[in-house]
mmCIF file of C-alpha atoms in Angstrom:
data_model
loop_
_atom_site.group_PDB
_atom_site.id
_atom_site.type_symbol
_atom_site.label_atom_id
_atom_site.label_comp_id
_atom_site.label_asym_id
_atom_site.label_seq_id
_atom_site.Cartn_x
_atom_site.Cartn_y
_atom_site.Cartn_z
ATOM 1 C CA UNK C 89 -18.070 -73.449 -75.478
ATOM 2 C CA UNK C 90 -20.263 -74.688 -72.019
ATOM 3 C CA UNK C 91 -20.780 -72.151 -69.396
ATOM 4 C CA UNK C 92 -18.795 -72.843 -66.056
ATOM 5 C CA UNK C 93 -22.130 -72.638 -63.680
ATOM 6 C CA UNK C 94 -22.174 -70.887 -59.816
ATOM 7 C CA UNK C 95 -22.152 -73.860 -58.803
ATOM 8 C CA UNK C 96 -25.272 -72.498 -56.172
ATOM 9 C CA UNK C 97 -27.524 -72.482 -59.685
ATOM 10 C CA UNK C 98 -25.866 -75.932 -61.298
ATOM 11 C CA UNK C 99 -27.783 -79.844 -59.712
ATOM 12 C CA UNK C 100 -27.484 -82.783 -60.263
ATOM 13 C CA UNK C 101 -30.432 -83.181 -62.669
ATOM 14 C CA UNK C 102 -28.172 -81.449 -65.522
ATOM 15 C CA UNK C 103 -26.527 -84.945 -66.324
ATOM 16 C CA UNK C 104 -29.866 -85.484 -67.206
ATOM 17 C CA UNK C 105 -28.287 -83.710 -70.262
ATOM 18 C CA UNK C 106 -26.061 -86.014 -70.988
ATOM 19 C CA UNK C 107 -27.969 -88.405 -70.510
ATOM 20 C CA UNK C 108 -30.505 -87.531 -73.229
ATOM 21 C CA UNK C 109 -27.464 -87.468 -75.812
ATOM 22 C CA UNK C 110 -26.439 -90.419 -74.912
ATOM 23 C CA UNK C 111 -30.426 -92.114 -75.575
ATOM 24 C CA UNK C 112 -30.155 -90.200 -79.267
ATOM 25 C CA UNK C 113 -26.945 -92.831 -79.797
ATOM 26 C CA UNK C 114 -29.287 -95.584 -78.874
ATOM 27 C CA UNK C 115 -31.765 -94.395 -81.121
ATOM 28 C CA UNK C 116 -28.753 -93.765 -83.941
ATOM 29 C CA UNK C 117 -28.525 -97.639 -83.212
ATOM 30 C CA UNK C 118 -31.996 -98.538 -84.194
ATOM 31 C CA UNK C 119 -31.287 -98.511 -87.875
ATOM 32 C CA UNK C 120 -28.332 -101.083 -87.847
ATOM 33 C CA UNK C 121 -30.146 -103.125 -85.220
ATOM 34 C CA UNK C 122 -32.897 -103.572 -87.307
ATOM 35 C CA UNK C 123 -32.080 -102.542 -90.973
ATOM 36 C CA UNK C 124 -29.058 -104.369 -91.650
ATOM 37 C CA UNK C 125 -27.535 -108.045 -91.475
ATOM 38 C CA UNK C 126 -25.799 -109.250 -88.504
ATOM 39 C CA UNK C 127 -26.400 -113.428 -88.603
ATOM 40 C CA UNK C 128 -23.386 -114.053 -86.667
ATOM 41 C CA UNK C 129 -24.311 -112.097 -83.439
ATOM 42 C CA UNK C 130 -27.237 -110.449 -81.481
ATOM 43 C CA UNK C 131 -25.913 -106.756 -82.466
ATOM 44 C CA UNK C 132 -23.858 -105.250 -85.488
ATOM 45 C CA UNK C 133 -21.280 -105.512 -85.324
ATOM 46 C CA UNK C 134 -17.719 -102.963 -87.072
ATOM 47 C CA UNK C 135 -17.754 -106.235 -90.133
ATOM 48 C CA UNK C 136 -21.656 -106.680 -90.301
ATOM 49 C CA UNK C 137 -22.080 -102.754 -91.510
ATOM 50 C CA UNK C 138 -18.253 -102.968 -93.415
ATOM 51 C CA UNK C 139 -20.166 -106.282 -95.631
ATOM 52 C CA UNK C 140 -23.501 -104.294 -95.863
ATOM 53 C CA UNK C 141 -22.327 -100.395 -96.928
ATOM 54 C CA UNK C 142 -20.577 -102.420 -99.659
ATOM 55 C CA UNK C 143 -22.983 -105.061 -100.590
ATOM 56 C CA UNK C 144 -25.571 -101.912 -100.544
ATOM 57 C CA UNK C 145 -27.120 -99.603 -102.661
ATOM 58 C CA UNK C 146 -26.397 -96.110 -101.740
ATOM 59 C CA UNK C 147 -30.204 -95.670 -100.287
ATOM 60 C CA UNK C 148 -28.333 -98.631 -97.662
ATOM 61 C CA UNK C 149 -25.527 -96.776 -97.821
ATOM 62 C CA UNK C 150 -26.993 -93.191 -97.520
ATOM 63 C CA UNK C 151 -28.656 -94.659 -93.919
ATOM 64 C CA UNK C 152 -25.637 -96.368 -92.295
ATOM 65 C CA UNK C 153 -24.087 -93.328 -93.161
ATOM 66 C CA UNK C 154 -26.180 -91.611 -90.942
ATOM 67 C CA UNK C 155 -26.592 -94.084 -87.804
ATOM 68 C CA UNK C 156 -23.202 -93.892 -88.228
ATOM 69 C CA UNK C 157 -22.933 -89.644 -88.147
ATOM 70 C CA UNK C 158 -25.291 -90.231 -85.629
ATOM 71 C CA UNK C 159 -24.234 -92.520 -83.057
ATOM 72 C CA UNK C 160 -20.237 -90.001 -83.039
ATOM 73 C CA UNK C 161 -22.058 -86.828 -82.825
ATOM 74 C CA UNK C 162 -23.972 -88.018 -79.569
ATOM 75 C CA UNK C 163 -21.624 -89.394 -78.316
ATOM 76 C CA UNK C 164 -19.012 -87.087 -78.390
ATOM 77 C CA UNK C 165 -21.457 -84.157 -77.060
ATOM 78 C CA UNK C 166 -22.912 -87.182 -74.705
ATOM 79 C CA UNK C 167 -18.622 -87.198 -73.374
ATOM 80 C CA UNK C 168 -18.328 -83.358 -73.284
ATOM 81 C CA UNK C 169 -22.195 -83.150 -71.677
ATOM 82 C CA UNK C 170 -20.468 -85.659 -69.032
ATOM 83 C CA UNK C 171 -17.460 -84.448 -68.176
ATOM 84 C CA UNK C 172 -18.793 -80.786 -67.702
ATOM 85 C CA UNK C 173 -21.008 -82.476 -65.585
ATOM 86 C CA UNK C 174 -17.912 -83.967 -63.904
ATOM 87 C CA UNK C 175 -16.730 -80.921 -63.135
ATOM 88 C CA UNK C 176 -19.172 -79.038 -61.945
ATOM 89 C CA UNK C 177 -20.107 -82.094 -59.461
ATOM 90 C CA UNK C 178 -16.682 -81.878 -58.028
ATOM 91 C CA UNK C 179 -17.599 -78.722 -56.960
ATOM 92 C CA UNK C 180 -20.464 -78.859 -55.927
ATOM 93 C CA UNK C 181 -20.265 -81.708 -53.871
ATOM 94 C CA UNK C 182 -16.689 -79.971 -52.195
ATOM 95 C CA UNK C 183 -18.709 -76.585 -51.535
ATOM 96 C CA UNK C 184 -20.889 -77.998 -48.758
ATOM 97 C CA UNK C 185 -23.717 -77.953 -51.489
ATOM 98 C CA UNK C 186 -24.342 -81.953 -50.148
ATOM 99 C CA UNK C 187 -25.517 -81.338 -47.224
ATOM 100 C CA UNK C 188 -27.687 -78.191 -47.941
ATOM 101 C CA UNK C 189 -29.626 -81.027 -49.423
ATOM 102 C CA UNK C 190 -29.651 -83.924 -47.540
ATOM 103 C CA UNK C 191 -32.886 -85.903 -47.198
ATOM 104 C CA UNK C 192 -35.354 -83.370 -48.633
ATOM 105 C CA UNK C 193 -36.881 -83.940 -51.462
ATOM 106 C CA UNK C 194 -33.705 -82.573 -53.586
ATOM 107 C CA UNK C 195 -31.571 -85.578 -52.636
ATOM 108 C CA UNK C 196 -32.782 -87.995 -55.070
ATOM 109 C CA UNK C 197 -31.465 -85.412 -57.697
ATOM 110 C CA UNK C 198 -28.040 -87.518 -57.065
ATOM 111 C CA UNK C 199 -29.699 -90.642 -58.738
ATOM 112 C CA UNK C 200 -29.086 -89.383 -62.003
ATOM 113 C CA UNK C 201 -25.490 -89.696 -61.687
ATOM 114 C CA UNK C 202 -25.623 -93.099 -61.594
ATOM 115 C CA UNK C 203 -28.055 -93.591 -63.756
ATOM 116 C CA UNK C 204 -26.479 -90.758 -66.761
ATOM 117 C CA UNK C 205 -22.774 -93.441 -65.491
ATOM 118 C CA UNK C 206 -25.079 -96.458 -66.260
ATOM 119 C CA UNK C 207 -25.728 -94.342 -69.634
ATOM 120 C CA UNK C 208 -21.969 -94.249 -70.649
ATOM 121 C CA UNK C 209 -21.308 -97.929 -70.414
ATOM 122 C CA UNK C 210 -24.098 -98.331 -72.978
ATOM 123 C CA UNK C 211 -23.191 -95.509 -74.979
ATOM 124 C CA UNK C 212 -18.753 -97.039 -74.561
ATOM 125 C CA UNK C 213 -20.406 -100.699 -75.738
ATOM 126 C CA UNK C 214 -22.033 -99.277 -79.110
ATOM 127 C CA UNK C 215 -18.894 -97.261 -80.000
ATOM 128 C CA UNK C 216 -16.719 -100.749 -79.811
ATOM 129 C CA UNK C 217 -18.874 -103.427 -80.904
ATOM 130 C CA UNK C 218 -19.695 -100.491 -84.386
ATOM 131 C CA UNK C 219 -15.420 -99.225 -84.467
ATOM 132 C CA UNK C 220 -13.224 -101.305 -84.277
ATOM 133 C CA UNK C 221 -12.737 -104.550 -85.474
ATOM 134 C CA UNK C 222 -13.255 -107.810 -83.883
ATOM 135 C CA UNK C 223 -13.935 -106.866 -80.849
ATOM 136 C CA UNK C 224 -17.311 -109.471 -80.765
ATOM 137 C CA UNK C 225 -14.090 -111.804 -80.155
ATOM 138 C CA UNK C 226 -13.160 -110.534 -76.889
ATOM 139 C CA UNK C 227 -17.164 -110.307 -75.799
ATOM 140 C CA UNK C 228 -16.913 -113.382 -73.079
ATOM 141 C CA UNK C 229 -13.585 -111.642 -71.031
ATOM 142 C CA UNK C 230 -15.916 -108.486 -71.858
ATOM 143 C CA UNK C 231 -18.627 -108.831 -70.500
ATOM 144 C CA UNK C 232 -17.238 -110.100 -66.930
ATOM 145 C CA UNK C 233 -16.143 -106.551 -66.979
ATOM 146 C CA UNK C 234 -19.630 -104.600 -67.373
ATOM 147 C CA UNK C 235 -21.257 -106.955 -64.550
ATOM 148 C CA UNK C 236 -18.753 -105.225 -62.666
ATOM 149 C CA UNK C 237 -19.554 -101.399 -64.002
ATOM 150 C CA UNK C 238 -22.779 -101.455 -63.286
ATOM 151 C CA UNK C 239 -22.803 -103.442 -59.915
ATOM 152 C CA UNK C 240 -21.108 -100.282 -58.941
ATOM 153 C CA UNK C 241 -23.185 -98.019 -60.421
ATOM 154 C CA UNK C 242 -26.486 -99.825 -59.076
ATOM 155 C CA UNK C 243 -24.200 -100.582 -54.920
ATOM 156 C CA UNK C 244 -23.865 -96.295 -54.910
ATOM 157 C CA UNK C 245 -27.241 -95.679 -56.388
ATOM 158 C CA UNK C 246 -28.323 -97.940 -53.754
ATOM 159 C CA UNK C 247 -26.386 -96.501 -51.365
ATOM 160 C CA UNK C 248 -27.410 -92.941 -52.205
ATOM 161 C CA UNK C 249 -30.854 -93.486 -51.854
ATOM 162 C CA UNK C 250 -31.148 -95.443 -49.183
ATOM 163 C CA UNK C 251 -28.828 -92.423 -46.919
ATOM 164 C CA UNK C 252 -31.825 -90.376 -48.102
ATOM 165 C CA UNK C 253 -34.833 -92.824 -47.112
ATOM 166 C CA UNK C 254 -33.332 -93.193 -43.555
ATOM 167 C CA UNK C 255 -32.340 -89.496 -43.560
ATOM 168 C CA UNK C 256 -35.158 -87.962 -44.657
ATOM 169 C CA UNK C 257 -38.009 -90.972 -42.643
ATOM 170 C CA UNK C 258 -36.012 -89.974 -39.480
ATOM 171 C CA UNK C 259 -35.422 -86.887 -39.111
ATOM 172 C CA UNK C 260 -38.328 -85.762 -41.847
ATOM 173 C CA UNK C 261 -36.602 -83.696 -44.215
ATOM 174 C CA UNK C 262 -39.459 -84.686 -46.974
ATOM 175 C CA UNK C 263 -41.914 -82.430 -48.242
ATOM 176 C CA UNK C 264 -45.085 -83.354 -48.763
ATOM 177 C CA UNK C 265 -46.047 -80.842 -49.755
ATOM 178 C CA UNK C 266 -43.573 -80.201 -52.695
ATOM 179 C CA UNK C 267 -43.625 -84.146 -53.909
ATOM 180 C CA UNK C 268 -46.605 -82.626 -56.327
ATOM 181 C CA UNK C 269 -45.068 -84.175 -59.053
ATOM 182 C CA UNK C 270 -43.526 -87.661 -60.775
ATOM 183 C CA UNK C 271 -39.914 -86.385 -59.657
ATOM 184 C CA UNK C 272 -39.327 -89.318 -56.831
ATOM 185 C CA UNK C 273 -39.922 -91.976 -59.770
ATOM 186 C CA UNK C 274 -36.167 -90.638 -60.513
ATOM 187 C CA UNK C 275 -34.212 -92.970 -58.840
ATOM 188 C CA UNK C 276 -36.660 -96.048 -60.003
ATOM 189 C CA UNK C 277 -35.262 -95.549 -63.892
ATOM 190 C CA UNK C 278 -31.794 -94.618 -62.237
ATOM 191 C CA UNK C 279 -32.314 -98.647 -60.513
ATOM 192 C CA UNK C 280 -33.963 -99.711 -63.877
ATOM 193 C CA UNK C 281 -31.460 -98.437 -66.168
ATOM 194 C CA UNK C 282 -28.628 -100.237 -64.631
ATOM 195 C CA UNK C 283 -30.691 -103.838 -63.862
ATOM 196 C CA UNK C 284 -30.905 -103.071 -68.339
ATOM 197 C CA UNK C 285 -27.235 -102.917 -68.523
ATOM 198 C CA UNK C 286 -27.095 -105.815 -66.440
ATOM 199 C CA UNK C 287 -28.846 -108.161 -67.384
ATOM 200 C CA UNK C 288 -27.402 -107.460 -71.637
ATOM 201 C CA UNK C 289 -24.878 -110.344 -70.954
ATOM 202 C CA UNK C 290 -27.946 -112.779 -70.535
ATOM 203 C CA UNK C 291 -28.863 -111.940 -73.425
ATOM 204 C CA UNK C 292 -25.309 -112.330 -76.076
ATOM 205 C CA UNK C 293 -23.379 -114.708 -74.493
ATOM 206 C CA UNK C 294 -23.031 -117.957 -74.854
ATOM 207 C CA UNK C 295 -21.914 -118.945 -71.217
ATOM 208 C CA UNK C 296 -24.244 -120.595 -69.260
ATOM 209 C CA UNK C 297 -22.317 -119.023 -66.117
ATOM 210 C CA UNK C 298 -21.788 -115.484 -67.527
ATOM 211 C CA UNK C 299 -25.358 -115.572 -68.273
ATOM 212 C CA UNK C 300 -26.589 -116.866 -64.668
ATOM 213 C CA UNK C 301 -25.183 -114.130 -62.779
ATOM 214 C CA UNK C 302 -25.820 -111.728 -65.098
ATOM 215 C CA UNK C 303 -29.792 -112.992 -64.299
ATOM 216 C CA UNK C 304 -28.795 -112.814 -60.837
ATOM 217 C CA UNK C 305 -27.534 -109.036 -60.403
ATOM 218 C CA UNK C 306 -29.704 -107.414 -62.844
ATOM 219 C CA UNK C 307 -32.682 -108.904 -60.482
ATOM 220 C CA UNK C 308 -30.949 -108.079 -57.348
ATOM 221 C CA UNK C 309 -32.211 -103.786 -58.974
ATOM 222 C CA UNK C 310 -34.766 -104.776 -60.553
ATOM 223 C CA UNK C 311 -36.139 -104.871 -57.632
ATOM 224 C CA UNK C 312 -35.907 -101.664 -56.434
ATOM 225 C CA UNK C 313 -36.898 -100.156 -59.758
ATOM 226 C CA UNK C 314 -40.265 -101.670 -60.568
ATOM 227 C CA UNK C 315 -41.471 -100.984 -56.155
ATOM 228 C CA UNK C 316 -40.196 -96.618 -56.596
ATOM 229 C CA UNK C 317 -41.509 -96.558 -59.311
ATOM 230 C CA UNK C 318 -44.899 -97.748 -58.902
ATOM 231 C CA UNK C 319 -45.140 -96.561 -55.022
ATOM 232 C CA UNK C 320 -43.672 -93.337 -56.433
ATOM 233 C CA UNK C 321 -45.998 -93.028 -59.030
ATOM 234 C CA UNK C 322 -49.404 -93.449 -56.590
ATOM 235 C CA UNK C 323 -47.794 -91.333 -54.218
ATOM 236 C CA UNK C 324 -46.716 -87.849 -56.815
ATOM 237 C CA UNK C 325 -49.919 -88.904 -58.135
ATOM 238 C CA UNK C 326 -52.168 -88.362 -54.819
ATOM 239 C CA UNK C 327 -50.219 -85.640 -53.791
ATOM 240 C CA UNK C 328 -50.314 -82.871 -57.600
ATOM 241 C CA UNK C 329 -54.795 -83.580 -56.677
ATOM 242 C CA UNK C 330 -54.192 -83.034 -53.548
ATOM 243 C CA UNK C 331 -51.641 -79.070 -54.284
ATOM 244 C CA UNK C 332 -51.670 -79.289 -57.539
ATOM 245 C CA UNK C 333 -49.218 -79.442 -59.991
ATOM 246 C CA UNK C 334 -46.008 -77.713 -60.386
ATOM 247 C CA UNK C 335 -44.887 -76.161 -63.247
ATOM 248 C CA UNK C 336 -41.521 -76.411 -63.239
ATOM 249 C CA UNK C 337 -41.816 -79.075 -62.619
ATOM 250 C CA UNK C 338 -44.405 -80.758 -65.058
ATOM 251 C CA UNK C 339 -41.218 -82.424 -67.648
ATOM 252 C CA UNK C 340 -41.636 -85.681 -64.812
ATOM 253 C CA UNK C 341 -45.274 -87.008 -65.489
ATOM 254 C CA UNK C 342 -43.049 -88.643 -68.903
ATOM 255 C CA UNK C 343 -40.169 -89.798 -66.391
ATOM 256 C CA UNK C 344 -42.979 -93.084 -67.135
ATOM 257 C CA UNK C 345 -41.546 -93.534 -70.099
ATOM 258 C CA UNK C 346 -38.161 -93.374 -70.374
ATOM 259 C CA UNK C 347 -38.643 -96.403 -67.217
ATOM 260 C CA UNK C 348 -40.918 -98.555 -69.205
ATOM 261 C CA UNK C 349 -38.721 -98.378 -72.576
ATOM 262 C CA UNK C 350 -35.624 -99.926 -70.050
ATOM 263 C CA UNK C 351 -37.897 -102.234 -68.053
ATOM 264 C CA UNK C 352 -39.314 -104.036 -71.051
ATOM 265 C CA UNK C 353 -35.902 -104.085 -72.899
ATOM 266 C CA UNK C 354 -34.905 -105.908 -69.537
ATOM 267 C CA UNK C 355 -37.856 -107.944 -69.074
ATOM 268 C CA UNK C 356 -36.854 -109.688 -73.374
ATOM 269 C CA UNK C 357 -33.567 -110.128 -72.459
ATOM 270 C CA UNK C 358 -34.244 -111.783 -69.452
ATOM 271 C CA UNK C 359 -36.854 -114.266 -71.513
ATOM 272 C CA UNK C 360 -33.842 -114.720 -73.977
ATOM 273 C CA UNK C 361 -31.309 -115.391 -71.411
ATOM 274 C CA UNK C 362 -33.972 -117.816 -69.756
ATOM 275 C CA UNK C 363 -34.962 -120.048 -73.354
ATOM 276 C CA UNK C 364 -32.316 -119.581 -75.075
ATOM 277 C CA UNK C 365 -29.107 -120.001 -73.336
ATOM 278 C CA UNK C 366 -30.850 -122.341 -69.764
ATOM 279 C CA UNK C 367 -33.789 -123.353 -72.078
ATOM 280 C CA UNK C 368 -35.629 -122.378 -68.646
ATOM 281 C CA UNK C 369 -39.067 -120.948 -70.963
ATOM 282 C CA UNK C 370 -40.877 -121.606 -74.703
ATOM 283 C CA UNK C 371 -38.533 -119.497 -77.211
ATOM 284 C CA UNK C 372 -41.514 -119.425 -79.166
ATOM 285 C CA UNK C 373 -43.266 -116.950 -77.527
ATOM 286 C CA UNK C 374 -44.707 -114.403 -79.075
ATOM 287 C CA UNK C 375 -43.047 -110.213 -76.938
ATOM 288 C CA UNK C 376 -46.409 -109.119 -78.889
ATOM 289 C CA UNK C 377 -49.160 -108.586 -76.779
ATOM 290 C CA UNK C 378 -46.338 -108.177 -74.330
ATOM 291 C CA UNK C 379 -44.498 -104.911 -75.908
ATOM 292 C CA UNK C 380 -48.194 -104.154 -76.818
ATOM 293 C CA UNK C 381 -49.046 -103.177 -73.962
ATOM 294 C CA UNK C 382 -45.749 -101.272 -72.551
ATOM 295 C CA UNK C 383 -46.872 -99.210 -75.962
ATOM 296 C CA UNK C 384 -50.180 -98.448 -74.744
ATOM 297 C CA UNK C 385 -49.286 -97.955 -71.457
ATOM 298 C CA UNK C 386 -46.648 -95.083 -72.822
ATOM 299 C CA UNK C 387 -49.137 -94.201 -75.277
ATOM 300 C CA UNK C 388 -51.771 -93.364 -71.709
ATOM 301 C CA UNK C 389 -48.551 -91.406 -70.035
ATOM 302 C CA UNK C 390 -47.992 -89.089 -72.207
ATOM 303 C CA UNK C 391 -51.314 -88.811 -73.313
ATOM 304 C CA UNK C 392 -51.646 -87.653 -69.870
ATOM 305 C CA UNK C 393 -49.279 -85.606 -69.652
ATOM 306 C CA UNK C 394 -49.420 -83.253 -73.037
ATOM 307 C CA UNK C 395 -53.093 -83.081 -71.597
ATOM 308 C CA UNK C 396 -51.344 -80.991 -67.975
ATOM 309 C CA UNK C 397 -48.615 -78.873 -70.168
ATOM 310 C CA UNK C 398 -50.960 -78.072 -72.679
ATOM 311 C CA UNK C 399 -53.592 -76.953 -70.357
ATOM 312 C CA UNK C 400 -50.250 -74.618 -67.872
ATOM 313 C CA UNK C 401 -48.625 -73.506 -71.279
ATOM 314 C CA UNK C 402 -45.739 -75.752 -70.484
ATOM 315 C CA UNK C 403 -44.605 -75.975 -74.162
ATOM 316 C CA UNK C 404 -45.159 -72.054 -75.171
ATOM 317 C CA UNK C 405 -42.872 -70.900 -72.021
ATOM 318 C CA UNK C 406 -40.186 -73.553 -73.235
ATOM 319 C CA UNK C 407 -40.426 -73.203 -76.331
ATOM 320 C CA UNK C 408 -40.202 -69.068 -75.521
ATOM 321 C CA UNK C 409 -37.231 -69.899 -73.413
ATOM 322 C CA UNK C 410 -38.918 -69.360 -69.807
ATOM 323 C CA UNK C 411 -38.282 -73.023 -68.934
ATOM 324 C CA UNK C 412 -34.670 -72.427 -66.787
ATOM 325 C CA UNK C 413 -34.940 -75.287 -64.535
ATOM 326 C CA UNK C 414 -32.397 -77.941 -66.031
ATOM 327 C CA UNK C 415 -36.318 -80.277 -65.245
ATOM 328 C CA UNK C 416 -36.200 -80.237 -68.756
ATOM 329 C CA UNK C 417 -33.975 -81.945 -69.521
ATOM 330 C CA UNK C 418 -35.739 -84.690 -68.555
ATOM 331 C CA UNK C 419 -38.301 -84.511 -71.630
ATOM 332 C CA UNK C 420 -35.720 -85.742 -73.937
ATOM 333 C CA UNK C 421 -35.096 -89.670 -72.651
ATOM 334 C CA UNK C 422 -38.924 -90.163 -72.604
ATOM 335 C CA UNK C 423 -38.626 -89.246 -76.900
ATOM 336 C CA UNK C 424 -36.186 -91.372 -76.965
ATOM 337 C CA UNK C 425 -37.945 -93.885 -75.343
ATOM 338 C CA UNK C 426 -40.519 -93.624 -77.363
ATOM 339 C CA UNK C 427 -38.696 -94.208 -80.418
ATOM 340 C CA UNK C 428 -37.021 -97.009 -79.219
ATOM 341 C CA UNK C 429 -40.116 -99.346 -77.958
ATOM 342 C CA UNK C 430 -42.053 -97.953 -81.588
ATOM 343 C CA UNK C 431 -38.946 -99.639 -82.991
ATOM 344 C CA UNK C 432 -38.732 -102.726 -80.439
ATOM 345 C CA UNK C 433 -43.012 -102.979 -81.303
ATOM 346 C CA UNK C 434 -42.500 -102.908 -84.683
ATOM 347 C CA UNK C 435 -39.052 -105.244 -85.366
ATOM 348 C CA UNK C 436 -39.349 -107.160 -81.553
ATOM 349 C CA UNK C 437 -43.081 -108.002 -82.242
ATOM 350 C CA UNK C 438 -45.481 -106.872 -85.458
ATOM 351 C CA UNK C 439 -42.470 -108.380 -87.911
ATOM 352 C CA UNK C 440 -41.698 -110.945 -85.780
ATOM 353 C CA UNK C 441 -45.097 -112.735 -85.462
ATOM 354 C CA UNK C 442 -45.792 -112.787 -88.873
ATOM 355 C CA UNK C 443 -48.665 -109.261 -89.029
ATOM 356 C CA UNK C 444 -46.381 -106.944 -91.100
ATOM 357 C CA UNK C 445 -43.977 -107.139 -94.435
ATOM 358 C CA UNK C 446 -40.500 -105.930 -93.381
ATOM 359 C CA UNK C 447 -39.102 -103.486 -95.711
ATOM 360 C CA UNK C 448 -43.176 -102.586 -96.919
ATOM 361 C CA UNK C 449 -44.641 -99.673 -97.156
ATOM 362 C CA UNK C 450 -46.418 -99.990 -93.938
ATOM 363 C CA UNK C 451 -43.369 -100.465 -91.867
ATOM 364 C CA UNK C 452 -42.021 -97.726 -93.057
ATOM 365 C CA UNK C 453 -44.846 -95.984 -92.604
ATOM 366 C CA UNK C 454 -44.666 -97.289 -88.334
ATOM 367 C CA UNK C 455 -41.378 -96.836 -88.448
ATOM 368 C CA UNK C 456 -41.097 -93.355 -89.943
ATOM 369 C CA UNK C 457 -43.470 -92.224 -87.014
ATOM 370 C CA UNK C 458 -40.490 -93.172 -84.504
ATOM 371 C CA UNK C 459 -37.638 -91.437 -87.231
ATOM 372 C CA UNK C 460 -39.661 -88.255 -86.776
ATOM 373 C CA UNK C 461 -39.794 -89.080 -82.565
ATOM 374 C CA UNK C 462 -35.633 -89.315 -82.526
ATOM 375 C CA UNK C 463 -35.849 -86.040 -84.594
ATOM 376 C CA UNK C 464 -38.116 -83.836 -83.521
ATOM 377 C CA UNK C 465 -36.141 -85.073 -80.144
ATOM 378 C CA UNK C 466 -32.685 -83.995 -81.409
ATOM 379 C CA UNK C 467 -33.921 -80.798 -81.709
ATOM 380 C CA UNK C 468 -35.401 -80.432 -78.067
ATOM 381 C CA UNK C 469 -32.182 -81.394 -76.720
ATOM 382 C CA UNK C 470 -30.521 -79.109 -78.981
ATOM 383 C CA UNK C 471 -32.414 -76.174 -78.362
ATOM 384 C CA UNK C 472 -32.399 -77.443 -73.854
ATOM 385 C CA UNK C 473 -28.716 -77.727 -74.643
ATOM 386 C CA UNK C 474 -28.860 -74.371 -76.676
ATOM 387 C CA UNK C 475 -30.876 -72.343 -73.957
ATOM 388 C CA UNK C 476 -28.923 -73.721 -70.748
ATOM 389 C CA UNK C 477 -25.525 -74.463 -71.221
ATOM 390 C CA UNK C 478 -23.565 -72.925 -74.093
ATOM 391 C CA UNK C 479 -22.483 -69.632 -73.000
ATOM 392 C CA UNK C 480 -23.828 -66.744 -75.504
ATOM 393 C CA UNK C 481 -21.127 -65.177 -76.895
ATOM 394 C CA UNK C 482 -22.009 -61.732 -76.200
ATOM 395 C CA UNK C 483 -21.751 -62.321 -72.688
ATOM 396 C CA UNK C 484 -18.812 -62.805 -70.027
ATOM 397 C CA UNK C 485 -18.485 -66.743 -68.222
ATOM 398 C CA UNK C 486 -19.827 -65.981 -65.159
ATOM 399 C CA UNK C 487 -17.881 -66.687 -62.150
ATOM 400 C CA UNK C 488 -17.850 -68.850 -60.037
ATOM 401 C CA UNK C 489 -19.660 -68.751 -56.714
#
């Protein structure tokens, strides 16, 4: 069972555990998105995987079974972790902990909440599509509900960030010496996740009004996502060069990886909505070069972070259980994001451009890389949950503060 933590030892960063579990749902959904036919809609739904399962080989059936089992397993884990965190957040806020971090560097940790809830909406959409027969027939009615949900989350996140920014600059409560990490990119990640959710109807709806509203709302939150990410990346690197990096916050060096994945998928969805529904762009343009640049940038960020983590023996202390800060959960989303980016690069980039034969030897070798990253990420997630959240059987539950 999950531990009931002392409120003083809980932080909003624990929401990143639920976020990581939600991200793992997406990695298993990639199997179905790219490996089974779904000619009648842009994503696979219940009827598609059932037909593919009944008509497929034993290998196809095994793949579909693994994908569905993975989706269900991590959906359950996501919900449990989300409820656990919401319970702690309610107590944390009631006991005045929010006032203690107002305007400080830690204030932006609150953006992990709308970030995770945005992932929850995405997960709910995947679960509905895969397990509710005929749901896609009503999808045009569901898109306005999804847009409303993401917009509410976006406005909530915007209010959080504006409160932090106005407080920190007016009261001079932000400590630059403690900004020797990329932790301040978290708000950019939150806005990117909300934006990619808002633009989903633009890529899937046949209603021009829905598409137009989707594109506009996505742009509203895409702007702060890009602005905050770029500015905080530059400032954070500058402060790391000046003060050195804090070992505890080393996982934040990879936060740029999931931001790039969400922004790139948002860009693909925007292009699809403009080209195929509104007819305002060339539908024949290949995203290969764009996806190549995204993946290359992510690889560079991974190498930079890995070099620093290795030099500071971070992986050794992480695996031995010495790292007890919830910042460690920031390691999960980069793995999820890199796996998803590889799937998109392979299928929407190389295969779509005719440079790679789908389901050929080279295809499976490259897809195997995405699967390997996915499985490694899952192992790390379970280990971190066991170390930081699950109550050891030999220890009593800690008392609430």
